[in-house]
Tab-separated table of C-alpha atoms in Angstrom:
chain	number	residue	atom	x	y	z
A	1	LEU	CA	11.938	-11.975	12.580
A	2	LYS	CA	13.799	-8.853	13.618
A	3	ALA	CA	12.703	-5.877	15.691
A	4	PRO	CA	14.040	-2.932	13.657
A	5	ARG	CA	15.822	0.004	15.143
A	6	LEU	CA	14.868	2.975	13.011
A	7	ASN	CA	18.266	4.640	13.174
A	8	ALA	CA	20.306	1.450	12.798
A	9	LYS	CA	22.326	0.852	9.635
A	10	VAL	CA	22.240	-2.858	8.906
A	11	PRO	CA	22.411	-4.653	5.556
A	12	MET	CA	19.322	-6.433	4.299
A	13	SER	CA	19.565	-10.170	3.822
A	14	ALA	CA	16.894	-12.708	2.869
A	15	VAL	CA	16.682	-15.576	5.320
A	16	THR	CA	14.454	-18.512	4.515
A	17	CYS	CA	11.733	-18.976	7.140
A	18	ALA	CA	13.475	-16.440	9.360
A	19	SER	CA	14.055	-12.743	9.748
A	20	GLN	CA	15.194	-9.753	7.755
A	21	PRO	CA	16.951	-6.884	9.485
A	22	TYR	CA	15.350	-3.555	8.724
A	23	ASP	CA	17.273	-0.947	6.749
A	24	PRO	CA	15.378	2.358	6.602
A	25	GLY	CA	17.486	3.531	3.698
A	26	ALA	CA	16.692	0.508	1.548
A	27	SER	CA	13.055	-0.003	2.529
A	28	PRO	CA	11.398	3.243	3.643
A	29	MET	CA	8.301	3.287	5.824
A	30	LEU	CA	6.068	6.332	5.456
A	31	VAL	CA	3.868	7.987	8.040
A	32	ARG	CA	1.886	11.150	7.774
A	33	PHE	CA	3.819	13.408	7.648
A	34	PRO	CA	7.453	12.597	8.442
A	35	PHE	CA	8.595	11.631	4.951
A	36	ARG	CA	10.888	14.064	3.162
A	37	PHE	CA	13.593	14.144	0.552
A	38	LEU	CA	17.225	13.982	1.580
A	39	THR	CA	19.985	14.599	-0.943
A	40	GLU	CA	23.678	14.274	-0.317
A	41	GLU	CA	23.919	18.077	-0.301
A	42	ASN	CA	20.977	19.054	1.866
A	43	GLU	CA	21.732	16.315	4.401
A	44	GLU	CA	24.955	18.205	5.157
A	45	ASP	CA	23.075	21.511	5.142
A	46	GLU	CA	20.658	20.231	7.765
A	47	GLU	CA	23.490	19.439	10.149
A	48	GLU	CA	24.879	22.983	9.714
A	49	GLU	CA	21.497	24.675	10.095
A	50	GLY	CA	20.925	23.263	13.580
A	51	ASP	CA	17.628	23.161	15.360
A	52	GLY	CA	16.778	26.858	15.267
A	53	GLU	CA	13.360	27.659	13.894
A	54	ASP	CA	14.653	30.356	11.543
A	55	GLY	CA	17.331	28.117	10.117
A	56	GLN	CA	15.102	25.229	9.141
A	57	ARG	CA	13.698	24.732	5.666
A	58	PRO	CA	10.239	23.179	5.268
A	59	LYS	CA	10.216	19.423	4.920
A	60	ALA	CA	8.841	18.226	1.585
A	61	ILE	CA	6.375	15.414	2.141
A	62	TRP	CA	6.819	12.337	-0.017
A	63	ARG	CA	3.891	11.704	-2.383
A	64	PRO	CA	3.855	8.091	-3.614
A	65	GLY	CA	2.834	7.757	-7.227
A	66	VAL	CA	3.723	11.418	-7.834
A	67	ASP	CA	7.285	11.975	-6.638
A	68	THR	CA	10.297	10.029	-7.829
A	69	ILE	CA	13.590	9.340	-6.100
A	70	GLU	CA	16.499	10.667	-8.118
A	71	GLU	CA	20.127	9.651	-7.908
A	72	GLY	CA	21.654	10.872	-4.663
A	73	GLU	CA	18.273	11.099	-2.915
A	74	GLN	CA	16.707	8.890	-0.294
A	75	LEU	CA	13.656	8.912	1.936
A	76	ASP	CA	14.093	9.892	5.560
A	77	VAL	CA	11.913	8.431	8.312
A	78	GLU	CA	11.107	10.260	11.534
A	79	PRO	CA	11.772	8.152	14.653
A	80	GLY	CA	8.650	7.510	16.659
A	81	THR	CA	6.246	6.845	13.801
A	82	TYR	CA	5.801	3.167	14.690
A	83	ASP	CA	5.074	1.725	18.105
A	84	MET	CA	5.970	-1.668	16.650
A	85	LEU	CA	7.358	-2.798	13.288
A	86	HIS	CA	8.664	-6.241	12.358
A	87	ARG	CA	9.381	-7.867	9.021
A	88	ALA	CA	9.577	-11.541	8.048
A	89	GLN	CA	10.028	-13.775	5.031
A	90	VAL	CA	9.500	-17.405	4.185
A	91	GLU	CA	11.018	-19.276	1.281
A	92	TRP	CA	8.341	-18.316	-1.266
A	93	PRO	CA	5.942	-15.344	-1.367
A	94	CYS	CA	2.715	-15.901	0.551
A	95	LEU	CA	0.145	-13.871	-1.323
A	96	SER	CA	-2.666	-14.841	1.046
A	97	PHE	CA	-2.812	-15.351	4.803
A	98	ASP	CA	-5.235	-15.328	7.687
A	99	ILE	CA	-4.891	-14.637	11.396
A	100	VAL	CA	-5.430	-17.632	13.663
A	101	ARG	CA	-7.258	-16.743	16.846
A	102	ASP	CA	-5.552	-17.900	20.037
A	103	ASP	CA	-6.390	-18.314	23.726
A	104	LEU	CA	-3.807	-15.836	25.015
A	105	GLY	CA	-6.463	-13.219	25.733
A	106	ALA	CA	-8.539	-10.627	23.931
A	107	GLN	CA	-7.403	-7.017	23.462
A	108	ARG	CA	-3.809	-7.619	24.525
A	109	THR	CA	-1.793	-4.403	24.714
A	110	SER	CA	1.360	-5.426	26.598
A	111	TYR	CA	4.681	-6.199	24.929
A	112	PRO	CA	6.163	-8.468	23.776
A	113	MET	CA	3.265	-9.655	21.639
A	114	THR	CA	2.542	-13.027	20.020
A	115	ALA	CA	0.560	-13.732	16.859
A	116	TYR	CA	-0.400	-16.914	15.006
A	117	VAL	CA	-0.813	-16.819	11.232
A	118	VAL	CA	-1.612	-19.340	8.498
A	119	ALA	CA	-0.385	-18.619	4.971
A	120	GLY	CA	-0.080	-20.286	1.563
A	121	THR	CA	2.728	-19.949	-0.951
A	122	GLN	CA	3.050	-19.203	-4.659
A	123	ALA	CA	6.231	-21.118	-5.478
A	124	ARG	CA	7.990	-21.286	-8.822
A	125	GLU	CA	7.424	-25.040	-9.010
A	126	ALA	CA	4.010	-26.455	-8.098
A	127	THR	CA	5.579	-29.196	-5.971
A	128	ASP	CA	7.313	-26.625	-3.743
A	129	ASN	CA	4.098	-25.027	-2.453
A	130	ARG	CA	3.297	-25.158	1.240
A	131	LEU	CA	0.725	-24.183	3.821
A	132	TYR	CA	2.521	-22.584	6.749
A	133	MET	CA	1.206	-22.418	10.293
A	134	MET	CA	3.374	-19.734	11.892
A	135	LYS	CA	3.974	-18.343	15.350
A	136	TRP	CA	5.472	-14.871	15.637
A	137	SER	CA	6.607	-14.230	19.200
A	138	LYS	CA	8.731	-11.792	21.226
A	139	LEU	CA	7.315	-8.912	19.219
A	140	TYR	CA	8.741	-6.024	21.212
A	141	LYS	CA	8.117	-2.337	20.732
A	142	THR	CA	10.308	-0.737	18.111
A	143	LEU	CA	13.378	1.082	19.455
A	144	LYS	CA	13.023	4.610	18.164
A	145	ASP	CA	15.012	6.859	20.442
A	146	GLY	CA	16.540	8.852	17.580
A	147	LYS	CA	20.086	8.724	18.955
A	148	ASP	CA	22.825	10.012	16.674
A	149	SER	CA	25.763	7.909	15.554
A	150	ASP	CA	28.057	9.186	18.338
A	151	ASP	CA	25.568	8.124	20.987
A	152	GLU	CA	25.283	4.734	19.315
A	153	ASP	CA	29.048	4.241	19.424
A	154	ASP	CA	29.093	5.114	23.138
A	155	ASP	CA	26.282	2.694	23.889
A	156	GLU	CA	27.234	0.014	21.369
A	157	GLU	CA	27.771	-2.675	23.948
A	158	SER	CA	24.485	-2.044	25.771
A	159	ASP	CA	22.621	-1.770	22.440
A	160	GLU	CA	23.904	-5.141	21.266
A	161	GLU	CA	22.833	-6.698	24.532
A	162	SER	CA	19.386	-5.112	24.207
A	163	ASP	CA	19.019	-6.308	20.605
A	164	ASP	CA	19.835	-9.861	21.643
A	165	ASP	CA	17.272	-9.724	24.431
A	166	HIS	CA	14.645	-8.373	22.054
A	167	GLU	CA	15.274	-10.673	19.108
A	168	ALA	CA	11.838	-11.575	17.762
A	169	MET	CA	11.132	-15.135	16.727
A	170	LEU	CA	9.377	-16.761	13.779
A	171	GLU	CA	8.512	-20.451	14.040
A	172	GLN	CA	6.688	-22.345	11.317
A	173	LYS	CA	5.337	-25.795	10.607
A	174	GLY	CA	4.511	-26.567	7.008
A	175	ALA	CA	2.385	-28.951	4.991
A	176	VAL	CA	2.808	-29.731	1.296
A	177	HIS	CA	0.057	-28.086	-0.754
A	178	PRO	CA	-1.034	-29.374	-4.190
A	179	GLY	CA	-0.445	-26.327	-6.392
A	180	GLY	CA	-0.187	-22.630	-5.650
A	181	VAL	CA	-2.416	-21.115	-2.978
A	182	ASN	CA	-4.736	-18.402	-4.317
A	183	ARG	CA	-6.458	-17.751	-1.000
A	184	VAL	CA	-6.387	-19.192	2.514
A	185	ARG	CA	-8.846	-18.822	5.396
A	186	ALA	CA	-8.886	-20.137	8.981
A	187	MET	CA	-12.136	-21.054	10.712
A	188	PRO	CA	-12.828	-18.409	13.400
A	189	GLN	CA	-14.198	-20.945	15.878
A	190	ALA	CA	-11.370	-23.480	15.329
A	191	GLY	CA	-8.272	-21.895	13.836
A	192	HIS	CA	-6.595	-25.214	13.025
A	193	ILE	CA	-9.278	-25.898	10.365
A	194	VAL	CA	-8.050	-24.118	7.253
A	195	ALA	CA	-9.478	-23.720	3.742
A	196	SER	CA	-7.345	-23.121	0.657
A	197	TRP	CA	-8.190	-22.197	-2.934
A	198	ALA	CA	-5.621	-23.943	-5.150
A	199	ASP	CA	-4.673	-22.745	-8.617
A	200	THR	CA	-5.595	-26.264	-9.757
A	201	GLY	CA	-9.265	-25.301	-9.421
A	202	LYS	CA	-9.843	-27.256	-6.207
A	203	VAL	CA	-10.864	-26.064	-2.742
A	204	HIS	CA	-9.243	-28.008	0.105
A	205	MET	CA	-10.031	-28.263	3.804
A	206	TRP	CA	-7.140	-29.004	6.169
A	207	ASN	CA	-6.721	-29.942	9.801
A	208	LEU	CA	-3.504	-28.260	10.963
A	209	GLN	CA	-3.978	-29.140	14.615
A	210	SER	CA	-0.686	-31.010	14.894
A	211	GLN	CA	1.177	-28.115	13.260
A	212	ARG	CA	-0.477	-25.662	15.629
A	213	LYS	CA	0.381	-27.728	18.720
A	214	ALA	CA	3.965	-28.303	17.582
A	215	LEU	CA	4.569	-24.548	17.590
A	216	ASP	CA	3.922	-24.368	21.337
A	217	LYS	CA	5.222	-27.747	22.503
A	218	PRO	CA	8.552	-29.019	21.119
A	219	SER	CA	7.579	-32.524	22.220
A	220	GLU	CA	4.638	-32.484	19.809
A	221	LYS	CA	5.370	-33.669	16.279
A	222	ALA	CA	3.576	-32.272	13.235
A	223	VAL	CA	1.889	-34.935	11.124
A	224	PRO	CA	4.112	-35.657	8.100
A	225	ASN	CA	2.640	-35.961	4.586
A	226	LEU	CA	-0.579	-34.271	5.656
A	227	LYS	CA	-3.583	-34.730	3.348
A	228	PRO	CA	-6.742	-32.579	3.055
A	229	ILE	CA	-9.686	-33.705	5.153
A	230	TYR	CA	-12.051	-32.647	2.352
A	231	THR	CA	-11.716	-31.494	-1.264
A	232	CYS	CA	-14.249	-29.856	-3.558
A	233	GLU	CA	-13.600	-30.441	-7.254
A	234	THR	CA	-16.918	-29.201	-8.687
A	235	HIS	CA	-15.961	-25.599	-9.417
A	236	LYS	CA	-15.541	-25.252	-13.178
A	237	GLU	CA	-12.648	-22.798	-12.828
A	238	GLU	CA	-10.182	-21.737	-10.168
A	239	GLY	CA	-10.974	-18.779	-7.934
A	240	PHE	CA	-10.020	-16.549	-5.031
A	241	ALA	CA	-13.175	-15.996	-2.981
A	242	LEU	CA	-13.409	-17.852	0.358
A	243	ASP	CA	-15.013	-17.140	3.726
A	244	PHE	CA	-15.971	-19.029	6.877
A	245	SER	CA	-19.101	-17.931	8.710
A	246	PRO	CA	-18.288	-16.138	11.975
A	247	HIS	CA	-21.702	-17.203	13.297
A	248	ASP	CA	-22.229	-20.866	12.363
A	249	THR	CA	-19.254	-23.179	12.861
A	250	GLY	CA	-18.165	-24.791	9.606
A	251	ARG	CA	-20.514	-22.890	7.299
A	252	PHE	CA	-18.499	-21.724	4.339
A	253	LEU	CA	-18.542	-19.950	0.961
A	254	SER	CA	-16.359	-20.383	-2.136
A	255	GLY	CA	-16.532	-18.304	-5.312
A	256	SER	CA	-14.786	-18.953	-8.619
A	257	ASN	CA	-13.825	-17.270	-11.866
A	258	ASP	CA	-16.903	-18.624	-13.650
A	259	GLY	CA	-19.132	-16.370	-11.507
A	260	ALA	CA	-20.542	-19.095	-9.229
A	261	VAL	CA	-20.633	-19.064	-5.420
A	262	PHE	CA	-21.078	-22.351	-3.532
A	263	LEU	CA	-22.548	-22.606	-0.044
A	264	TRP	CA	-20.946	-25.313	2.096
A	265	GLU	CA	-22.986	-26.755	4.958
A	266	PRO	CA	-21.177	-28.824	7.628
A	267	VAL	CA	-22.346	-32.434	7.927
A	268	GLN	CA	-21.093	-35.486	9.752
A	269	GLY	CA	-17.656	-36.319	8.358
A	270	GLY	CA	-17.278	-33.258	6.130
A	271	TRP	CA	-19.360	-30.777	4.153
A	272	SER	CA	-22.322	-30.771	1.818
A	273	VAL	CA	-21.392	-28.430	-1.029
A	274	GLY	CA	-24.270	-26.816	-2.886
A	275	SER	CA	-22.646	-27.081	-6.299
A	276	ASP	CA	-26.012	-27.957	-7.862
A	277	ARG	CA	-27.550	-24.712	-6.545
A	278	PRO	CA	-24.909	-21.995	-6.840
A	279	PHE	CA	-25.472	-18.279	-6.390
A	280	CYS	CA	-24.892	-17.232	-9.975
A	281	SER	CA	-26.020	-13.720	-10.950
A	282	HIS	CA	-22.550	-12.288	-11.592
A	283	SER	CA	-21.582	-12.086	-15.269
A	284	SER	CA	-17.840	-12.354	-14.583
A	285	SER	CA	-15.453	-13.803	-11.996
A	286	VAL	CA	-16.320	-13.580	-8.313
A	287	GLU	CA	-13.362	-11.830	-6.706
A	288	ASP	CA	-14.386	-11.875	-3.026
A	289	VAL	CA	-17.143	-13.060	-0.688
A	290	GLN	CA	-17.773	-12.284	2.964
A	291	TRP	CA	-20.416	-13.139	5.523
A	292	ARG	CA	-22.046	-10.195	7.235
A	293	ARG	CA	-20.468	-9.761	10.663
A	294	LEU	CA	-23.145	-7.935	12.642
A	295	GLY	CA	-26.851	-7.182	12.579
A	296	THR	CA	-30.247	-8.824	12.342
A	297	ASP	CA	-30.115	-12.166	10.517
A	298	ALA	CA	-26.386	-11.625	9.847
A	299	GLN	CA	-25.826	-15.391	9.948
A	300	HIS	CA	-27.897	-15.728	6.755
A	301	VAL	CA	-26.451	-12.819	4.759
A	302	PHE	CA	-23.280	-12.501	2.698
A	303	ALA	CA	-21.908	-10.159	0.044
A	304	SER	CA	-20.025	-10.873	-3.162
A	305	CYS	CA	-18.128	-8.685	-5.606
A	306	SER	CA	-17.085	-9.305	-9.163
A	307	ALA	CA	-15.009	-8.296	-12.143
A	308	ASP	CA	-18.346	-7.253	-13.682
A	309	ARG	CA	-17.978	-4.113	-11.473
A	310	SER	CA	-20.929	-5.062	-9.298
A	311	ILE	CA	-21.601	-5.885	-5.650
A	312	ARG	CA	-24.405	-8.171	-4.541
A	313	VAL	CA	-25.862	-8.984	-1.128
A	314	TRP	CA	-27.499	-12.392	-0.725
A	315	ASP	CA	-29.834	-14.067	1.760
A	316	VAL	CA	-29.178	-17.813	1.796
A	317	ARG	CA	-32.743	-18.495	2.952
A	318	GLU	CA	-34.159	-17.294	-0.375
A	319	LYS	CA	-35.206	-20.124	-2.684
A	320	SER	CA	-33.963	-18.395	-5.823
A	321	ARG	CA	-30.193	-18.168	-6.038
A	322	LYS	CA	-30.191	-16.159	-9.237
A	323	LYS	CA	-31.590	-13.002	-7.651
A	324	SER	CA	-29.727	-11.170	-4.905
A	325	ALA	CA	-31.366	-9.094	-2.188
A	326	VAL	CA	-29.210	-6.070	-3.063
A	327	HIS	CA	-27.547	-5.333	-6.399
A	328	ILE	CA	-25.143	-2.432	-6.958
A	329	ALA	CA	-24.676	-2.684	-10.721
A	330	ASP	CA	-21.862	-0.177	-11.279
A	331	ALA	CA	-20.266	-0.025	-7.876
A	332	HIS	CA	-16.906	1.092	-9.293
A	333	GLY	CA	-15.325	2.135	-12.552
A	334	GLY	CA	-13.323	-1.099	-12.675
A	335	ASP	CA	-13.297	-4.651	-11.360
A	336	VAL	CA	-14.411	-4.834	-7.716
A	337	ASN	CA	-11.587	-6.815	-6.132
A	338	VAL	CA	-12.359	-6.887	-2.417
A	339	ILE	CA	-15.127	-6.238	0.116
A	340	SER	CA	-15.314	-6.006	3.901
A	341	TRP	CA	-18.342	-5.808	6.214
A	342	SER	CA	-18.037	-3.495	9.209
A	343	PRO	CA	-17.777	-5.399	12.513
A	344	CYS	CA	-19.155	-2.367	14.386
A	345	VAL	CA	-21.966	-1.024	12.159
A	346	GLY	CA	-23.642	-4.020	10.563
A	347	GLU	CA	-25.084	-2.225	7.520
A	348	LEU	CA	-21.810	-0.744	6.272
A	349	LEU	CA	-19.891	-2.476	3.478
A	350	LEU	CA	-16.449	-1.441	2.239
A	351	SER	CA	-15.298	-2.142	-1.324
A	352	GLY	CA	-12.063	-1.681	-3.298
A	353	SER	CA	-11.533	-1.640	-7.045
A	354	ASP	CA	-9.083	-1.940	-9.910
A	355	ASP	CA	-9.546	1.783	-10.518
A	356	GLY	CA	-7.671	2.545	-7.281
A	357	GLY	CA	-10.761	3.702	-5.418
A	358	PHE	CA	-12.522	2.450	-2.319
A	359	LYS	CA	-16.071	3.182	-1.177
A	360	VAL	CA	-18.275	2.791	1.873
A	361	TRP	CA	-21.861	1.642	1.262
A	362	ASP	CA	-24.957	1.556	3.441
A	363	VAL	CA	-26.681	-1.554	2.093
A	364	ARG	CA	-30.050	-0.235	3.311
A	365	ASN	CA	-29.914	2.577	0.761
A	366	THR	CA	-27.498	1.849	-2.064
A	367	GLY	CA	-29.631	3.884	-4.453
A	368	ALA	CA	-28.338	7.040	-2.809
A	369	GLY	CA	-24.804	6.099	-3.839
A	370	ALA	CA	-21.759	5.469	-1.713
A	371	MET	CA	-21.532	7.124	1.700
A	372	ALA	CA	-17.822	7.744	1.102
A	373	ASN	CA	-15.794	7.577	-2.093
A	374	PHE	CA	-12.004	7.919	-2.165
A	375	LEU	CA	-10.090	7.703	-5.441
A	376	TRP	CA	-6.661	8.391	-3.976
A	377	HIS	CA	-4.455	5.401	-4.790
A	378	ARG	CA	-3.081	5.391	-8.327
A	379	LYS	CA	-3.191	1.613	-8.804
A	380	PRO	CA	-5.617	-1.258	-8.051
A	381	ILE	CA	-6.768	-1.942	-4.515
A	382	THR	CA	-5.724	-5.454	-3.478
A	383	SER	CA	-7.073	-5.685	0.086
A	384	ILE	CA	-9.255	-3.773	2.550
A	385	ASP	CA	-10.290	-4.327	6.157
A	386	TRP	CA	-12.348	-2.491	8.763
A	387	HIS	CA	-10.765	-1.924	12.155
A	388	PRO	CA	-12.192	-4.520	14.602
A	389	THR	CA	-13.266	-2.015	17.273
A	390	ASP	CA	-13.111	1.516	15.801
A	391	GLU	CA	-16.133	1.959	13.555
A	392	THR	CA	-14.603	4.712	11.400
A	393	VAL	CA	-11.063	3.345	10.858
A	394	LEU	CA	-10.048	1.105	7.956
A	395	ALA	CA	-6.958	-0.162	6.129
A	396	VAL	CA	-6.325	-0.309	2.366
A	397	ALA	CA	-3.547	-2.071	0.413
A	398	SER	CA	-2.717	-1.105	-3.155
A	399	GLU	CA	-0.508	-2.180	-6.026
A	400	ASP	CA	1.240	1.198	-5.690
A	401	ASN	CA	3.289	-0.546	-2.951
A	402	SER	CA	1.598	1.211	-0.058
A	403	VAL	CA	-0.833	0.499	2.772
A	404	SER	CA	-3.012	3.422	3.840
A	405	LEU	CA	-4.843	3.752	7.162
A	406	TRP	CA	-7.933	5.993	7.194
A	407	ASP	CA	-10.370	7.509	9.679
A	408	MET	CA	-13.662	8.442	8.033
A	409	ALA	CA	-14.642	10.653	10.986
A	410	VAL	CA	-11.778	13.140	10.557
A	411	GLU	CA	-12.620	16.571	9.142
A	412	ASP	CA	-10.278	19.200	7.755
A	413	ASP	CA	-9.863	21.558	10.706
A	414	ARG	CA	-6.717	23.329	9.536
A	415	ALA	CA	-6.848	27.115	9.752
A	416	GLU	CA	-7.166	28.880	6.415
A	417	ASP	CA	-4.050	30.959	7.059
A	418	ALA	CA	-1.996	28.003	8.324
A	419	GLU	CA	1.347	27.495	6.618
A	420	GLU	CA	1.237	24.394	4.443
A	421	VAL	CA	4.142	21.979	4.315
A	422	PRO	CA	5.147	21.343	0.685
A	423	GLY	CA	3.226	18.290	-0.562
A	424	GLU	CA	0.698	18.294	2.283
A	425	SER	CA	-2.273	19.041	0.017
A	426	HIS	CA	-1.789	15.652	-1.665
A	427	PHE	CA	-3.014	13.902	1.500
A	428	PRO	CA	-6.704	14.006	2.512
A	429	PRO	CA	-7.389	14.824	6.183
A	430	GLN	CA	-8.872	11.338	6.651
A	431	LEU	CA	-5.551	9.678	5.738
A	432	LEU	CA	-3.940	8.886	9.075
A	433	PHE	CA	-0.896	6.907	8.030
A	434	LEU	CA	0.817	5.644	4.888
A	435	HIS	CA	2.999	2.568	5.267
A	436	CYS	CA	5.474	1.893	2.445
A	437	GLY	CA	8.397	-0.415	1.765
A	438	GLN	CA	6.634	-3.647	0.790
A	439	GLN	CA	6.704	-4.663	-2.852
A	440	ASP	CA	3.412	-5.836	-4.362
A	441	PRO	CA	1.221	-5.952	-1.205
A	442	LYS	CA	-1.575	-8.495	-1.620
A	443	GLU	CA	-3.531	-8.950	1.599
A	444	LEU	CA	-3.866	-7.238	4.976
A	445	HIS	CA	-5.767	-7.835	8.193
A	446	TRP	CA	-6.162	-6.066	11.520
A	447	HIS	CA	-5.381	-8.479	14.332
A	448	PRO	CA	-8.634	-9.044	16.276
A	449	GLN	CA	-6.831	-9.637	19.589
A	450	LEU	CA	-3.950	-7.143	19.329
A	451	PRO	CA	-5.539	-3.662	19.249
A	452	SER	CA	-4.633	-1.630	16.142
A	453	VAL	CA	-1.936	-4.098	15.053
A	454	CYS	CA	-1.983	-4.606	11.282
A	455	ILE	CA	-0.402	-7.432	9.270
A	456	CYS	CA	0.250	-7.254	5.539
A	457	THR	CA	1.740	-9.816	3.154
A	458	ALA	CA	3.439	-8.917	-0.106
A	459	GLY	CA	5.779	-10.282	-2.716
A	460	SER	CA	8.632	-9.038	-0.524
A	461	GLY	CA	7.393	-10.689	2.681
A	462	PHE	CA	5.324	-9.918	5.773
A	463	ASN	CA	5.085	-6.740	7.851
A	464	ILE	CA	3.407	-6.644	11.266
A	465	PHE	CA	3.126	-3.145	12.660
A	466	LYS	CA	1.349	-0.761	14.987
A	467	THR	CA	1.457	2.913	14.181
A	468	CYS	CA	1.917	5.757	16.636
A	469	ASN	CA	-1.409	7.444	15.880
A	470	ILE	CA	-3.982	4.604	16.016
């Protein structure tokens, strides 16, 4: 894991279970609005123009999905756009992960930071797949002083010393996993208990306590040849939908591609899986499930979304499991891939679709339509998450290789006669930040104990970052 210096020029190199130096030229990160085109010609012109107001040309804002990078062009990043940015890779892509809660304190704002993450791989060979319990530590603030190359040469010795002192660390303890990992979730009340959806069609429960302890104490040894503590083999097809209850320890949901959702109840020595009484009103695959986080009777309520373009809200106390309490038949114009309940306003549900759109619903009045509807991304939405403490802020990952951060409370307060930067009209006022550089982003989460820190996994690896404006 490497703390990037935004104006450093270092080659990228893939390191198994370790770090990747950050090269802003090779892997641009976009914020609103510092992104602009630089060609070999106008880069020289900028140096000649100086800093005078009359001599500057307007910066053209990069529009992902619209603009293309031609030969001789690159994307320029303004220093100061990230408070923290680190990148990491393991041997194989981890297309699902979850944040493991720790006992280091809630709402930690001081640097360096530490985060614990569990992730599952999608390896080329089934026998190479792993569950990784990871510790990311010494996560310092990003150096973004904007010094020019001459200043860097003068301070080269002190910079190298500073980089060594601030070298972030990634430690991992793995366990062999039978097949690829479609989805992984950690129990909120006991982060060492982990569930995994395997591409073999089985749902496994794991106890990664020894792996978790070994990350903090070198004297502790991780259990070799770890086996699941429980396995469910009654789903008819594989799936992706998993969620632990944040209210009742051990209560759990799993949804599969045949449209069924199983409720798992904890019992002595394992779980009782309700495979004989599934929730089964969806006509296509269940893509995501999530327990309601806040509100009256939240411990009994969950939502599901499906490739049948619908969203359903269920009450597990109801005798009939073929009829949901709330049914949004045509929630989107494509498959509904992901959902997220608000942790601040219990009735609000966020959804993301194959059509590139995301919506905010008030489940008390879905007949009135979505409260907010944004069709901004050009490709499918792969992950969404509400901010843990800010009720109007959310994060969205898309197959267009970007992660967007939004604030639903922002209004367009620009003066009518204000000069517009070229490309600015492409960005809605509610779009706070656009993070680019990851290839094929699959899942993101806000860290519940590190305020406004976001983690995203992609085919190209992990990013953990905190932006300057949230």
